[in-house]
PDB file of C-alpha atoms in Angstrom:
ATOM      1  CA  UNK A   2      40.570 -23.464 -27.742  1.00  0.00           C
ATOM      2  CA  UNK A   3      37.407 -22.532 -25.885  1.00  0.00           C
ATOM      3  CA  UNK A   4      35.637 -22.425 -29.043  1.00  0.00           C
ATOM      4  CA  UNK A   5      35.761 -26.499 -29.571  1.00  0.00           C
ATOM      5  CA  UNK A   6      35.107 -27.097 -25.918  1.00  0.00           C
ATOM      6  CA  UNK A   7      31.491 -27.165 -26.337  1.00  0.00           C
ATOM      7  CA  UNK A   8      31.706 -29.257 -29.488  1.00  0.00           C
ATOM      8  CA  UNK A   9      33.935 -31.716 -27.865  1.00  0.00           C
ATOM      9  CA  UNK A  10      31.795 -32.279 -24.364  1.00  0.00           C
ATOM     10  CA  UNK A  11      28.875 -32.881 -27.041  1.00  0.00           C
ATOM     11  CA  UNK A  12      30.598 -35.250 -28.879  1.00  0.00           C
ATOM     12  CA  UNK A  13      31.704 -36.915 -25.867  1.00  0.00           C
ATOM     13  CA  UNK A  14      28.647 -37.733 -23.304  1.00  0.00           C
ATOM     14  CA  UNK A  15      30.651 -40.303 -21.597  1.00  0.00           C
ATOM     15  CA  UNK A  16      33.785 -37.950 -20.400  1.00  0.00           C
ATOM     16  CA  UNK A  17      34.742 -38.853 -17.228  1.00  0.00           C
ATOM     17  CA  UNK A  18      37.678 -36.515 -16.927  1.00  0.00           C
ATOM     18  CA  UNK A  19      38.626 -33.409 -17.505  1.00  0.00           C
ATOM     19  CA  UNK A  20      42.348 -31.883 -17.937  1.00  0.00           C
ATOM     20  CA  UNK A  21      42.407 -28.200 -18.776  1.00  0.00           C
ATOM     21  CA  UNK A  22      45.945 -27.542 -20.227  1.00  0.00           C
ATOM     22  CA  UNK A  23      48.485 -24.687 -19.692  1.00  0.00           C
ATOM     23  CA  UNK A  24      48.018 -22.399 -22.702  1.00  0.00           C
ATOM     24  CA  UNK A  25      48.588 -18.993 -21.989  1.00  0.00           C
ATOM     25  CA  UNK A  26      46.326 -18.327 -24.743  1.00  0.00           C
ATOM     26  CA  UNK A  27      43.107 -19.225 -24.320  1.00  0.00           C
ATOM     27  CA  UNK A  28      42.034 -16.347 -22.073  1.00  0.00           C
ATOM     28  CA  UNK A  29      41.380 -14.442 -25.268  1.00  0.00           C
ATOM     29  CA  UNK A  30      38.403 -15.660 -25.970  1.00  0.00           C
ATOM     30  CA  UNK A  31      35.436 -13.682 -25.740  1.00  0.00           C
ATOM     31  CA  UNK A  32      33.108 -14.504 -22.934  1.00  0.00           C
ATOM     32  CA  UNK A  33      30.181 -15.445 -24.520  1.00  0.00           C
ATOM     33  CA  UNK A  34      31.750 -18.876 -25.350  1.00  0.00           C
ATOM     34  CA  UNK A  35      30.684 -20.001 -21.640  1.00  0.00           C
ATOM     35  CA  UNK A  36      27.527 -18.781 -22.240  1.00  0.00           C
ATOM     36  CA  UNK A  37      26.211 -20.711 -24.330  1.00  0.00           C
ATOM     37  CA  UNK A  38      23.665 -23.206 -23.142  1.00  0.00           C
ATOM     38  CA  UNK A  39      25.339 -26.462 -22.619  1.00  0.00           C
ATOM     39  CA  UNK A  40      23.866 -30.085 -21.873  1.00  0.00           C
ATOM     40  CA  UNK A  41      24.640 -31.385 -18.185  1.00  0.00           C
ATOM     41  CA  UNK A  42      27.618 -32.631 -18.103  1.00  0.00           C
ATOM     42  CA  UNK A  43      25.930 -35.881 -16.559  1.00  0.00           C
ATOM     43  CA  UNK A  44      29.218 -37.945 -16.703  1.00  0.00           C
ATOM     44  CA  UNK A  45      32.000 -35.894 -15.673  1.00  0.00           C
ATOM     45  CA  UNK A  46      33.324 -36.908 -12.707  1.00  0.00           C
ATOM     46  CA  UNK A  47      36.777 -35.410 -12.337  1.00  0.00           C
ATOM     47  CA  UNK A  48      38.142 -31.634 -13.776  1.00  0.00           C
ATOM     48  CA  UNK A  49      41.558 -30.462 -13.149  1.00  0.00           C
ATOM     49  CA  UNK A  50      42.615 -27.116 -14.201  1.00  0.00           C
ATOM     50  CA  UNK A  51      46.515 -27.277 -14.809  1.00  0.00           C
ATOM     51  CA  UNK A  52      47.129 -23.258 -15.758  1.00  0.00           C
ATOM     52  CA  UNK A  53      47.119 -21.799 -12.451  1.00  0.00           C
ATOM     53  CA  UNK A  54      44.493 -19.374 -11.599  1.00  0.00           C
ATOM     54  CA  UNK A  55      44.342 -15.516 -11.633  1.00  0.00           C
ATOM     55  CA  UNK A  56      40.789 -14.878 -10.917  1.00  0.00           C
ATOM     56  CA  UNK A  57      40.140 -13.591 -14.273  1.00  0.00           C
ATOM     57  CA  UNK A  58      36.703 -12.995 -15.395  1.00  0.00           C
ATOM     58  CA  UNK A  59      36.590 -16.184 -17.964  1.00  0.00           C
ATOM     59  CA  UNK A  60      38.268 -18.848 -15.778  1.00  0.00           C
ATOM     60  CA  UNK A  61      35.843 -17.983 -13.077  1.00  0.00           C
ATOM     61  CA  UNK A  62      33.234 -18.365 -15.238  1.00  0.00           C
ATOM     62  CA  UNK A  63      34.414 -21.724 -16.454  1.00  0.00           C
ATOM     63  CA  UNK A  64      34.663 -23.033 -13.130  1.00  0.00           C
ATOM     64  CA  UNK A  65      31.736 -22.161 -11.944  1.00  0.00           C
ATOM     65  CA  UNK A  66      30.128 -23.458 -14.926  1.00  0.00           C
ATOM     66  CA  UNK A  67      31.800 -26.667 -14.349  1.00  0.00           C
ATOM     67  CA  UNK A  68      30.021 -26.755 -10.818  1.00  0.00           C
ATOM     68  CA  UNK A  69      26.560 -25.404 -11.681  1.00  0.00           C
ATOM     69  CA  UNK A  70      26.358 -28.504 -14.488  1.00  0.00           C
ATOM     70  CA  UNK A  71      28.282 -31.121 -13.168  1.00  0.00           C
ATOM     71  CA  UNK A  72      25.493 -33.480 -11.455  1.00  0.00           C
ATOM     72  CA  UNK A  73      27.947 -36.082 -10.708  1.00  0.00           C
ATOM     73  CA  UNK A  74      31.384 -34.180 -10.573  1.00  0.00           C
ATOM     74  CA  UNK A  75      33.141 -35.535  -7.326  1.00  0.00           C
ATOM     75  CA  UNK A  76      36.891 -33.376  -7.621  1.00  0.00           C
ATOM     76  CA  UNK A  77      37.661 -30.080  -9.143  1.00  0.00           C
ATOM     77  CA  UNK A  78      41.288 -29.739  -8.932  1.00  0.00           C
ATOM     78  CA  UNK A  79      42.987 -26.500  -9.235  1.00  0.00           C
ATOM     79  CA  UNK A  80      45.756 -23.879  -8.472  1.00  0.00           C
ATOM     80  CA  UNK A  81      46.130 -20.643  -7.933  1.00  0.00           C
ATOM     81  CA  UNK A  82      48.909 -18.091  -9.218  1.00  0.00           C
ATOM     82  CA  UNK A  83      52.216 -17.324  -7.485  1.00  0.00           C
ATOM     83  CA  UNK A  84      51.542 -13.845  -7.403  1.00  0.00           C
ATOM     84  CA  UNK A  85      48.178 -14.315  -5.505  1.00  0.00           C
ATOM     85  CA  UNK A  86      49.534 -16.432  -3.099  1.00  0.00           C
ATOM     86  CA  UNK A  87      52.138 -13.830  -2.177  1.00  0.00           C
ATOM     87  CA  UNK A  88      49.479 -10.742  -2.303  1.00  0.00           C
ATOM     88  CA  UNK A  89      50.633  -9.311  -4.680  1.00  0.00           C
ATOM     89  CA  UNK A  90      48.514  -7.984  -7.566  1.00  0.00           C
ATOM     90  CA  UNK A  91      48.107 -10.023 -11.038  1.00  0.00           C
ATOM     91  CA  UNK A  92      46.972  -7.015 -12.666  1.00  0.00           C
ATOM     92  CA  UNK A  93      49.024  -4.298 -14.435  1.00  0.00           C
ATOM     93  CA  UNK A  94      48.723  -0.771 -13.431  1.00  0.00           C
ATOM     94  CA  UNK A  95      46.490   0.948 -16.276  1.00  0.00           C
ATOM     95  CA  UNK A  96      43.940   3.736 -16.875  1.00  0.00           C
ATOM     96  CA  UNK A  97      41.668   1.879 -18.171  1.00  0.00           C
ATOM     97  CA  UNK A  98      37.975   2.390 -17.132  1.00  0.00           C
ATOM     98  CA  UNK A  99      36.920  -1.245 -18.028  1.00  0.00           C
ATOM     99  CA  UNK A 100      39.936  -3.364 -15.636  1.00  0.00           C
ATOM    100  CA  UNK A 101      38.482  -5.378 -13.243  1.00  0.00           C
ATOM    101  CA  UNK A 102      38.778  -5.220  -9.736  1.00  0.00           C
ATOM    102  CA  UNK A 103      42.361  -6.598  -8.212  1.00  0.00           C
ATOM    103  CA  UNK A 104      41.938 -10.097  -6.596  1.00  0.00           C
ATOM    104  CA  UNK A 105      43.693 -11.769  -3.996  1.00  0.00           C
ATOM    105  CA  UNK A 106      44.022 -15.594  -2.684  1.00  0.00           C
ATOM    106  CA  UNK A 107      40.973 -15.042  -0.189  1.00  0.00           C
ATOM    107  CA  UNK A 108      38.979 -13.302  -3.028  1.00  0.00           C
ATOM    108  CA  UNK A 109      39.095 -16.700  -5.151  1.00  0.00           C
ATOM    109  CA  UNK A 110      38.436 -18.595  -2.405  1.00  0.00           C
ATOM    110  CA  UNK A 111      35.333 -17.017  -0.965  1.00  0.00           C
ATOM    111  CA  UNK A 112      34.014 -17.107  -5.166  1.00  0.00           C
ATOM    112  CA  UNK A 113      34.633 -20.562  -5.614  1.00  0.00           C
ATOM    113  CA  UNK A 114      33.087 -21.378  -1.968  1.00  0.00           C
ATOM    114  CA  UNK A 115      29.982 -19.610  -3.449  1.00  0.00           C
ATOM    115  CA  UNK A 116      29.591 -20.976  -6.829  1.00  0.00           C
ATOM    116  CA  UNK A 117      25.913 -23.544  -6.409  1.00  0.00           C
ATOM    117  CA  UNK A 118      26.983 -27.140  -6.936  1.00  0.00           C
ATOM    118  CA  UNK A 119      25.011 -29.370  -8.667  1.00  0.00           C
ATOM    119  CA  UNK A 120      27.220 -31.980  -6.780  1.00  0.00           C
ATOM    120  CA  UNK A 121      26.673 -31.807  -3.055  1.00  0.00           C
ATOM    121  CA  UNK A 122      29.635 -34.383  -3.194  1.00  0.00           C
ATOM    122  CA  UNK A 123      32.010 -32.698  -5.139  1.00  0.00           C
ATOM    123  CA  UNK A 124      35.466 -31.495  -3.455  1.00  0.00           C
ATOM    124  CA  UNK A 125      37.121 -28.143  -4.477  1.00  0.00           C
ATOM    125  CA  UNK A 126      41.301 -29.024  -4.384  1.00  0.00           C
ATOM    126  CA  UNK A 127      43.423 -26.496  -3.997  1.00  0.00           C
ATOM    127  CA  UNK A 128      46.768 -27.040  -4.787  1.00  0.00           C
TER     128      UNK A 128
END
């Protein structure tokens, strides 16, 4: 899915809102989708993220992506994850060498607080 998203805000310069959708899927994509360079996103004025967030490396990124090129974004509306909101960890115990840091609700919050804005308008929902 993340794949076509780049493809589709090109083809559509006039989107005025966003609605990312609930697959459980899409966090398999490689990273360097978000980095490619995008145009502004000049017109979008509203995103809302329905999958509820983890703090995972590639919906952070998307987010703050969202933010950094957004000149005219006024809402971002999100959620976070049940299992943040109680404290408990989203992450499964593994050896792994490479498994990111654990994040809780505060974690998220202080992230998203310090993503720049290209919107000095723009209001970060948390729902």
């Amino acid at each position: 899915m993340w794949e076509m998203l780049p493809v589709f805000l090109e083809v559509c310069p006039n989107l005025k809102t966003l609605v990312v959708g609930t697959s459980e899927n899409y966090l398999r994509v490689d990273l360097t989708v978000i980095a490619r360079p995008w145009n502004l996103l000049s017109s979008l004025e509203h995103v809302d993220v329905e999958r509820p967030l983890k703090g995972e490396a590639l919906e952070m990124s998307l987010v703050g992506y969202l933010l950094e090129n957004s000149p005219n974004l006024k809402k971002l509306s999100l959620s976070l994850h049940d299992s943040l909101k109680k404290g408990e960890s989203v992450h499964k115990l593994t050896l792994s060498l490479d498994d990111a840091p654990k994040k809780g609700e505060s974690d998220i919050f202080i992230e998203l607080l310090n993503f720049p804005r290209f919107s000095r308008s723009c209001q970060i929902i948390v729902r």
